[in-house]
Coordinates of C-alpha atoms (C1' of nucleotides) in Angstrom, one line a residue:
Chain Q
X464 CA 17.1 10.5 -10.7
X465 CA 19.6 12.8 -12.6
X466 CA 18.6 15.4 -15.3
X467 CA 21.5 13.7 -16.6
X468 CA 18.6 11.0 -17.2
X469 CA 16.7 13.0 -19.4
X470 CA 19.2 14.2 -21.7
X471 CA 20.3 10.6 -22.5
X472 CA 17.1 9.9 -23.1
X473 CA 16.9 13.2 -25.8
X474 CA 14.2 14.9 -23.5
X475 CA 15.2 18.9 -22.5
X476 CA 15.2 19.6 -19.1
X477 CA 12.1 21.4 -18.4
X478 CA 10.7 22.5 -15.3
X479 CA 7.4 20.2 -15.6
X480 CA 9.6 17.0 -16.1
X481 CA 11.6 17.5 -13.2
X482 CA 8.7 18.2 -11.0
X483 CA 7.1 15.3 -12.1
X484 CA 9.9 13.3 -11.6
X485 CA 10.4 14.9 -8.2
X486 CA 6.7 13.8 -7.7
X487 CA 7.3 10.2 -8.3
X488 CA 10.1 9.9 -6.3
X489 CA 9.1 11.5 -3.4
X490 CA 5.9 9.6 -3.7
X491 CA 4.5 7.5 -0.8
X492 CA 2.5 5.1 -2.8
X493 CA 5.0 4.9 -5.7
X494 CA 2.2 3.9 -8.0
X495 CA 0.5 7.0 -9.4
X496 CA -2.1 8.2 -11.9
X497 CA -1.5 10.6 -13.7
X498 CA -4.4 12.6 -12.7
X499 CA -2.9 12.4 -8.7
X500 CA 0.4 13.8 -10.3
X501 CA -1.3 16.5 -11.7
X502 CA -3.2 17.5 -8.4
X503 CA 0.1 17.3 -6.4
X504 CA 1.4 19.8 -9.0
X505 CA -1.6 22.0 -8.7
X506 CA -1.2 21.6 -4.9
X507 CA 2.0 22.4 -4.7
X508 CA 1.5 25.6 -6.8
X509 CA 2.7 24.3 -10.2
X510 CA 1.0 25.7 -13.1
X511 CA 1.6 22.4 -15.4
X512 CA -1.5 21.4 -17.8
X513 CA -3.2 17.9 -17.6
X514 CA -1.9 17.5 -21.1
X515 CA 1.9 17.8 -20.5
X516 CA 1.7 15.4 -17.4
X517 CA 0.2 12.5 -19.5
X518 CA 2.7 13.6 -22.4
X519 CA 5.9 13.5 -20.6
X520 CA 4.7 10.6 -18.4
X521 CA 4.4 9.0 -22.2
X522 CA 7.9 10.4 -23.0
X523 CA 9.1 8.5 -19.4
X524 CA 8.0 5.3 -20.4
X525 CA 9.3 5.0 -23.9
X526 CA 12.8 6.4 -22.5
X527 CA 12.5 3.6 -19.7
X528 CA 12.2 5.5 -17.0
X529 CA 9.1 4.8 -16.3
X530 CA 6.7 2.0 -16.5
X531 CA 3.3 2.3 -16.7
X532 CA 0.5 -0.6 -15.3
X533 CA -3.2 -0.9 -16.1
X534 CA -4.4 -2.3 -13.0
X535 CA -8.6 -2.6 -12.2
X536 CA -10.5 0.5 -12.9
X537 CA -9.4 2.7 -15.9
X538 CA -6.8 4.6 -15.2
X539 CA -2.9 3.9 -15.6
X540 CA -1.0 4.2 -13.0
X541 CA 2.8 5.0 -13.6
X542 CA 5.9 4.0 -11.4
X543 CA 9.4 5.0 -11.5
X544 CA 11.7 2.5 -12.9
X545 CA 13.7 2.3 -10.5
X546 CA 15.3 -1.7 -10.0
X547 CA 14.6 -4.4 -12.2
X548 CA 10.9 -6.1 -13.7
X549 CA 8.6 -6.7 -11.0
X550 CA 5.0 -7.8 -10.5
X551 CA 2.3 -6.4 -8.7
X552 CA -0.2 -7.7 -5.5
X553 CA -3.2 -5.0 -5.3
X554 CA -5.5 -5.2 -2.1
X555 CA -9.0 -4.8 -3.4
X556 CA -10.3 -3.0 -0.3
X557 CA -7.9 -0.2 0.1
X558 CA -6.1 0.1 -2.9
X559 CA -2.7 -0.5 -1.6
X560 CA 0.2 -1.8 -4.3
X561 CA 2.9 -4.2 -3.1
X562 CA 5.9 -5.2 -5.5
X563 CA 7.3 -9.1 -5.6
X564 CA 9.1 -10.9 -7.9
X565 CA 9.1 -14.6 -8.5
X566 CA 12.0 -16.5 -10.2
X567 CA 9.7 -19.6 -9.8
X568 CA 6.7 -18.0 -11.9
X569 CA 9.5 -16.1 -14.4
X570 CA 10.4 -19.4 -15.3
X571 CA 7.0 -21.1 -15.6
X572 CA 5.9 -18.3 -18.1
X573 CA 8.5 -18.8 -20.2
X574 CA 8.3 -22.7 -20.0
X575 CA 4.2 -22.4 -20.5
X576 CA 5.2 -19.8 -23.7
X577 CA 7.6 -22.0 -25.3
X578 CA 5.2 -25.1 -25.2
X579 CA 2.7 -22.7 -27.0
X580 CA 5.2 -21.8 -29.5
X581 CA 5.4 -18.5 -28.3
X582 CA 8.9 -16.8 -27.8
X583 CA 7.7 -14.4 -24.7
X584 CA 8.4 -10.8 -24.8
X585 CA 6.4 -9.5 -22.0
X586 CA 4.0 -10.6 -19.4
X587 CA 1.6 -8.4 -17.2
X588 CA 0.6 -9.7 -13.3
X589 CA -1.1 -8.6 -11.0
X590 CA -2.3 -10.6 -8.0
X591 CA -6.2 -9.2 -6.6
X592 CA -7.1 -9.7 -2.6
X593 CA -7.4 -8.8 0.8
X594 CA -3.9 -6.5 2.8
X595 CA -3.5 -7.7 6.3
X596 CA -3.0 -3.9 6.8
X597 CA -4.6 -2.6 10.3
X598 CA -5.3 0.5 8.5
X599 CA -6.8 -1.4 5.6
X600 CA -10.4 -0.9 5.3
X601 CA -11.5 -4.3 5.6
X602 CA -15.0 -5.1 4.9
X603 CA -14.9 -8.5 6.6
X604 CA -14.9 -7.4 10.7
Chain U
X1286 CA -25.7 -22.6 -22.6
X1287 CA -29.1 -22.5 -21.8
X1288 CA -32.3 -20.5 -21.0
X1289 CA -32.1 -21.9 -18.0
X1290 CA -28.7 -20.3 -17.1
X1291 CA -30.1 -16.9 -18.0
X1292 CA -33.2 -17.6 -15.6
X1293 CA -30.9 -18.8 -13.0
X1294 CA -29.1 -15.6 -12.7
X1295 CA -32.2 -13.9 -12.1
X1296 CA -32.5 -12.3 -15.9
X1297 CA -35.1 -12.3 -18.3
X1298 CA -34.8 -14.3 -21.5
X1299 CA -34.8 -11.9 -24.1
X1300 CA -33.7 -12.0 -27.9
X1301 CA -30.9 -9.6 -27.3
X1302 CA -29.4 -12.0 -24.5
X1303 CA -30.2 -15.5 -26.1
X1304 CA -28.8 -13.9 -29.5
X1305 CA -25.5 -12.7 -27.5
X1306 CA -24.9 -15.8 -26.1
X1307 CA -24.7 -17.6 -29.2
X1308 CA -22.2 -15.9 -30.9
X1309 CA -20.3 -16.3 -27.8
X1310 CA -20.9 -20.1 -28.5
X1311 CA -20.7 -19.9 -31.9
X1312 CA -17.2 -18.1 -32.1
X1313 CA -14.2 -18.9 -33.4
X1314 CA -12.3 -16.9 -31.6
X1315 CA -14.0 -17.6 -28.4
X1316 CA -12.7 -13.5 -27.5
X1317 CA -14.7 -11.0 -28.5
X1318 CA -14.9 -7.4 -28.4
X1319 CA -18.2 -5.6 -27.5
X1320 CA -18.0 -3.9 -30.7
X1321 CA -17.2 -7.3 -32.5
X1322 CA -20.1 -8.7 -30.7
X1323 CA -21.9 -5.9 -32.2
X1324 CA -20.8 -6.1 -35.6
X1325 CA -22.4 -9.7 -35.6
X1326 CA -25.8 -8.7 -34.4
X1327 CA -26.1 -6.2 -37.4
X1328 CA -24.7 -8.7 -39.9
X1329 CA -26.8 -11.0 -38.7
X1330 CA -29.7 -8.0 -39.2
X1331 CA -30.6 -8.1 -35.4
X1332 CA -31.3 -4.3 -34.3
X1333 CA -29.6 -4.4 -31.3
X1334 CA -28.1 -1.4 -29.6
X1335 CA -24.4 -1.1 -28.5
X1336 CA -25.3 -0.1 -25.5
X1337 CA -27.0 -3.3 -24.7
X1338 CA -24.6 -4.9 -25.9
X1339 CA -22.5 -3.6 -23.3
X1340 CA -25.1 -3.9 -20.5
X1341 CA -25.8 -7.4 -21.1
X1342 CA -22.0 -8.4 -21.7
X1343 CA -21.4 -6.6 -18.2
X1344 CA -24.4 -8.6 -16.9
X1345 CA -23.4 -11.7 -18.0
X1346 CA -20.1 -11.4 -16.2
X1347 CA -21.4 -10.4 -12.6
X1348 CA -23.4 -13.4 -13.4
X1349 CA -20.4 -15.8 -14.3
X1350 CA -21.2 -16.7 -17.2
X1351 CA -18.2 -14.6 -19.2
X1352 CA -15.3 -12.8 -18.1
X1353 CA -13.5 -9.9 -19.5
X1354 CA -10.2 -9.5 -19.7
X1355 CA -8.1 -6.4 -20.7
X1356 CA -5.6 -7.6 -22.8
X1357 CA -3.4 -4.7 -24.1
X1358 CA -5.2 -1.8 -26.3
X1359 CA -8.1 -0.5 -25.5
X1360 CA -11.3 -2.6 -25.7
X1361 CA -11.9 -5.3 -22.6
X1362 CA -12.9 -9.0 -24.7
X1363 CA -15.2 -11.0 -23.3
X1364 CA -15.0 -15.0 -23.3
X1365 CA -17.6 -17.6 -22.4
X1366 CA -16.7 -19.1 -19.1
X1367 CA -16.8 -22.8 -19.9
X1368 CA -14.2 -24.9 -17.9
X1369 CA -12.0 -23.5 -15.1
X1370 CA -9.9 -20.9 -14.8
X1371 CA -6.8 -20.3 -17.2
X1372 CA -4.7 -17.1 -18.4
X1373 CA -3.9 -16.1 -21.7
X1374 CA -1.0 -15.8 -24.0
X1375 CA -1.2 -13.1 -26.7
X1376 CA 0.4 -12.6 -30.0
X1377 CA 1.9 -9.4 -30.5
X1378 CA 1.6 -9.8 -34.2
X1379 CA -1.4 -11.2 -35.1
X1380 CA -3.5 -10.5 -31.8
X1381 CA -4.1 -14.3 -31.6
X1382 CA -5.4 -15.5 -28.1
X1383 CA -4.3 -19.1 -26.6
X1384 CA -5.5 -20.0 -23.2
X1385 CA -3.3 -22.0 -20.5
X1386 CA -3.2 -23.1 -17.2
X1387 CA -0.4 -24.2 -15.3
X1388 CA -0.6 -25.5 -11.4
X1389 CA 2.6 -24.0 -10.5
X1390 CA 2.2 -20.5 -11.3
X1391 CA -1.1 -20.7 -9.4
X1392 CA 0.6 -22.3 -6.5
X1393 CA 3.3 -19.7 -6.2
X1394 CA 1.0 -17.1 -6.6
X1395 CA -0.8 -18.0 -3.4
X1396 CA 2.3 -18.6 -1.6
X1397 CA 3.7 -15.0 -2.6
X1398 CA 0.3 -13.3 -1.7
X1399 CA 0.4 -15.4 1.5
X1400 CA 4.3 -14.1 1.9
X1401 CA 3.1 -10.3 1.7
X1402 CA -0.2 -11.2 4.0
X1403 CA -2.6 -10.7 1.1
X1404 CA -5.2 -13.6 0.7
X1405 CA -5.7 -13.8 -2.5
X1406 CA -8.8 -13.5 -4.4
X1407 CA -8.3 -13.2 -8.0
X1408 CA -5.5 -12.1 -10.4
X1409 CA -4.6 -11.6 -13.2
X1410 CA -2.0 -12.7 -16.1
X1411 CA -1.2 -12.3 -19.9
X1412 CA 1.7 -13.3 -21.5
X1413 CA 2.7 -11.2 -24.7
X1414 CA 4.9 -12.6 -27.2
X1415 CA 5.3 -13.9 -30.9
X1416 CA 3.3 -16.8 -31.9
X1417 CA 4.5 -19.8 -34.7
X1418 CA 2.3 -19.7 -36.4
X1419 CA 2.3 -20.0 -40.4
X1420 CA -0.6 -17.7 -40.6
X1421 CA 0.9 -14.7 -38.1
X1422 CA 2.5 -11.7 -40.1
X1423 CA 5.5 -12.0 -38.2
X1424 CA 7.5 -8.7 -39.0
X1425 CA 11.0 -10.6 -38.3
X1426 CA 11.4 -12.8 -41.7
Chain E
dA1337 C1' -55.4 -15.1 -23.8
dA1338 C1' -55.6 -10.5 -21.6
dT1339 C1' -53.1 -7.6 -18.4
dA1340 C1' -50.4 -5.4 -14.9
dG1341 C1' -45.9 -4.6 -13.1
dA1342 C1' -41.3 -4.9 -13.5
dA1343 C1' -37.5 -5.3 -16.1
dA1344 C1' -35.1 -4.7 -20.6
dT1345 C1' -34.2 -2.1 -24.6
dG1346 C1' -32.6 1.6 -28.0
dA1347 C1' -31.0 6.0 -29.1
dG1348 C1' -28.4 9.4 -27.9
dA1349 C1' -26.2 12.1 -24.5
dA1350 C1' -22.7 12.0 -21.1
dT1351 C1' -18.4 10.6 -19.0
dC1352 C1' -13.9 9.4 -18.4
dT1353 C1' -9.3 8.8 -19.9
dT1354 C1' -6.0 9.9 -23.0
dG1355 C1' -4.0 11.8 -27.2
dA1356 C1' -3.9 15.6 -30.9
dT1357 C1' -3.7 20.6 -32.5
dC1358 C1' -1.7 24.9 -32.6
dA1359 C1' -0.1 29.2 -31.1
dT1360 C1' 3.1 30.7 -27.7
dC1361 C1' 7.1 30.1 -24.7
dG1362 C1' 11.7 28.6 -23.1
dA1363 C1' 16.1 25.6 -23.3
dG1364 C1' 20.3 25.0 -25.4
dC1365 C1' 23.7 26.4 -28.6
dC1366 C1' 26.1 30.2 -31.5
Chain A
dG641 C1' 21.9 38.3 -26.4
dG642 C1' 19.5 36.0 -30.1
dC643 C1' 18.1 31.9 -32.9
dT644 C1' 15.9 27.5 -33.6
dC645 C1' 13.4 23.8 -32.4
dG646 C1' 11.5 21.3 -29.0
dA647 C1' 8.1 21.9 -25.0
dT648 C1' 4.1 23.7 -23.0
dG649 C1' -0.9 24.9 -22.1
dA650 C1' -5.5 25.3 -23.4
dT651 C1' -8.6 23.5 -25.8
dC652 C1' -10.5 20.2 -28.6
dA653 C1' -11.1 15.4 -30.2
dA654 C1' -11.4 10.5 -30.0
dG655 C1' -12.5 6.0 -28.2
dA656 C1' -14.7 3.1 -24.9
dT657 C1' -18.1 2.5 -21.9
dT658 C1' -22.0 3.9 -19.0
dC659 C1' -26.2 6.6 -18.1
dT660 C1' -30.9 8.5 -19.0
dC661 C1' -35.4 8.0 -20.1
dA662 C1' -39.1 7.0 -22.9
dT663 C1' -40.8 2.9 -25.0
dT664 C1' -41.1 -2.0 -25.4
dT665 C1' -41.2 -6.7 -23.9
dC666 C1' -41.1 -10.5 -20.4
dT667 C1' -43.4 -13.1 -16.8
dA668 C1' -46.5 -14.1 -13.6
dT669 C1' -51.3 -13.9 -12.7
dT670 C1' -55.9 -13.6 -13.7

DNA sequence: AATAGAAATGAGAATCTTGATCATCGAGCC
DNA sequence: GGCTCGATGATCAAGATTCTCATTTCTATT
């Protein structure tokens, strides 16, 4: 990710967007609130308000650098945009987000819309169960 | 719907919960808002807080007989669970909700899940577009 | 039908997430 | 270096949902 990226997208290059977007990238999980954002920054010794995260995340997503998913529980999580549209498999137990993408499904969406009359614009999925992680929590021993 | 249903699920049969359950029944929609809910129960000149409203709806689902959805915006609807399962399709224009079902998408979703060792316990899936019909302030003339 | 015990309710406060306000600050251009 | 406007931070505000707690209402039992 360039500051080249924000310009195009109109944005100034500030210190609190480029630490943000060094946040996401460098990010383990790639799937972050913006609350954890903000506690990396404060960790890391930035002095960047609450506010300012959520706003720029805001300004991320509408330039398309971003996307931002409402998963279970209430808040967003935000992901850098980095390859094409993908869906999402959470693990209810620990949390863990896995990406995947389905040409079969693609295509079933937008044969189910079109036999609703629907032209299809967007479609949010996200696929709920148990990781076959060894460091996953799992309740069932 | 029935007492008996109520009873079943180990809660008391009270006005508030028979009351709710019939505009579930009764709706056109068939997805309603807590707050819409809410609206009705007043109209209808029951004093009935929001905050039951709220408890009950939650109720209600952990009991099976509705389930919520977060569709985009802010408030959850709630549905009466009457057949199976299905997902939704959503009109960006008018907000209009259609339900569908379609065995393939299902199907590939447990093979994917199975793919990233996930079993799979739930998910979920909205499809956002424009609807046909006459009625829908579609902004493109 | 009266009653005790438990559960449900209503009103408002509280919470949580996110967006808005506004004075101050800093990036980008001359 | 200085100017102009966008960006920031702190705080406040809004919207949705849940919690608290005193009061009410079921339900089972007498």
């Amino acid at each position: 990710m360039e500051t080249s990226d924000l310009k195009k997208a109109g944005l100034k290059v500030t210190l609190p967007r480029m630490k943000i977007l060094e946040i996401l990238e460098n990010s383990e999980t790639r799937h972050l609130t913006a609350e954890a954002i903000y506690r990396e920054l404060l960790d890391s010794g930035e002095e960047i308000g609450l506010a300012t995260v959520y706003r720029v995340l805001t300004q991320f997503e509408a330039a398309g650098l971003v996307c931002r998913l409402h998963l279970e529980g209430n808040q967003a999580v935000f992901e850098l945009e980095r390859g094409g549209h993908h869906d999402h498999i959470v693990c209810n137990q620990c949390g863990r987000v896995e990406e995947f993408f389905d040409e079969t499904i693609e295509n079933r969406q937008r044969e189910v819309a079109r036999q609703h009359g629907f032209s299809i614009k967007d479609h949010a999925l996200v696929l709920y169960g148990d990781c076959s992680d060894s460091a996953c929590p799992h309740r069932p021993v």
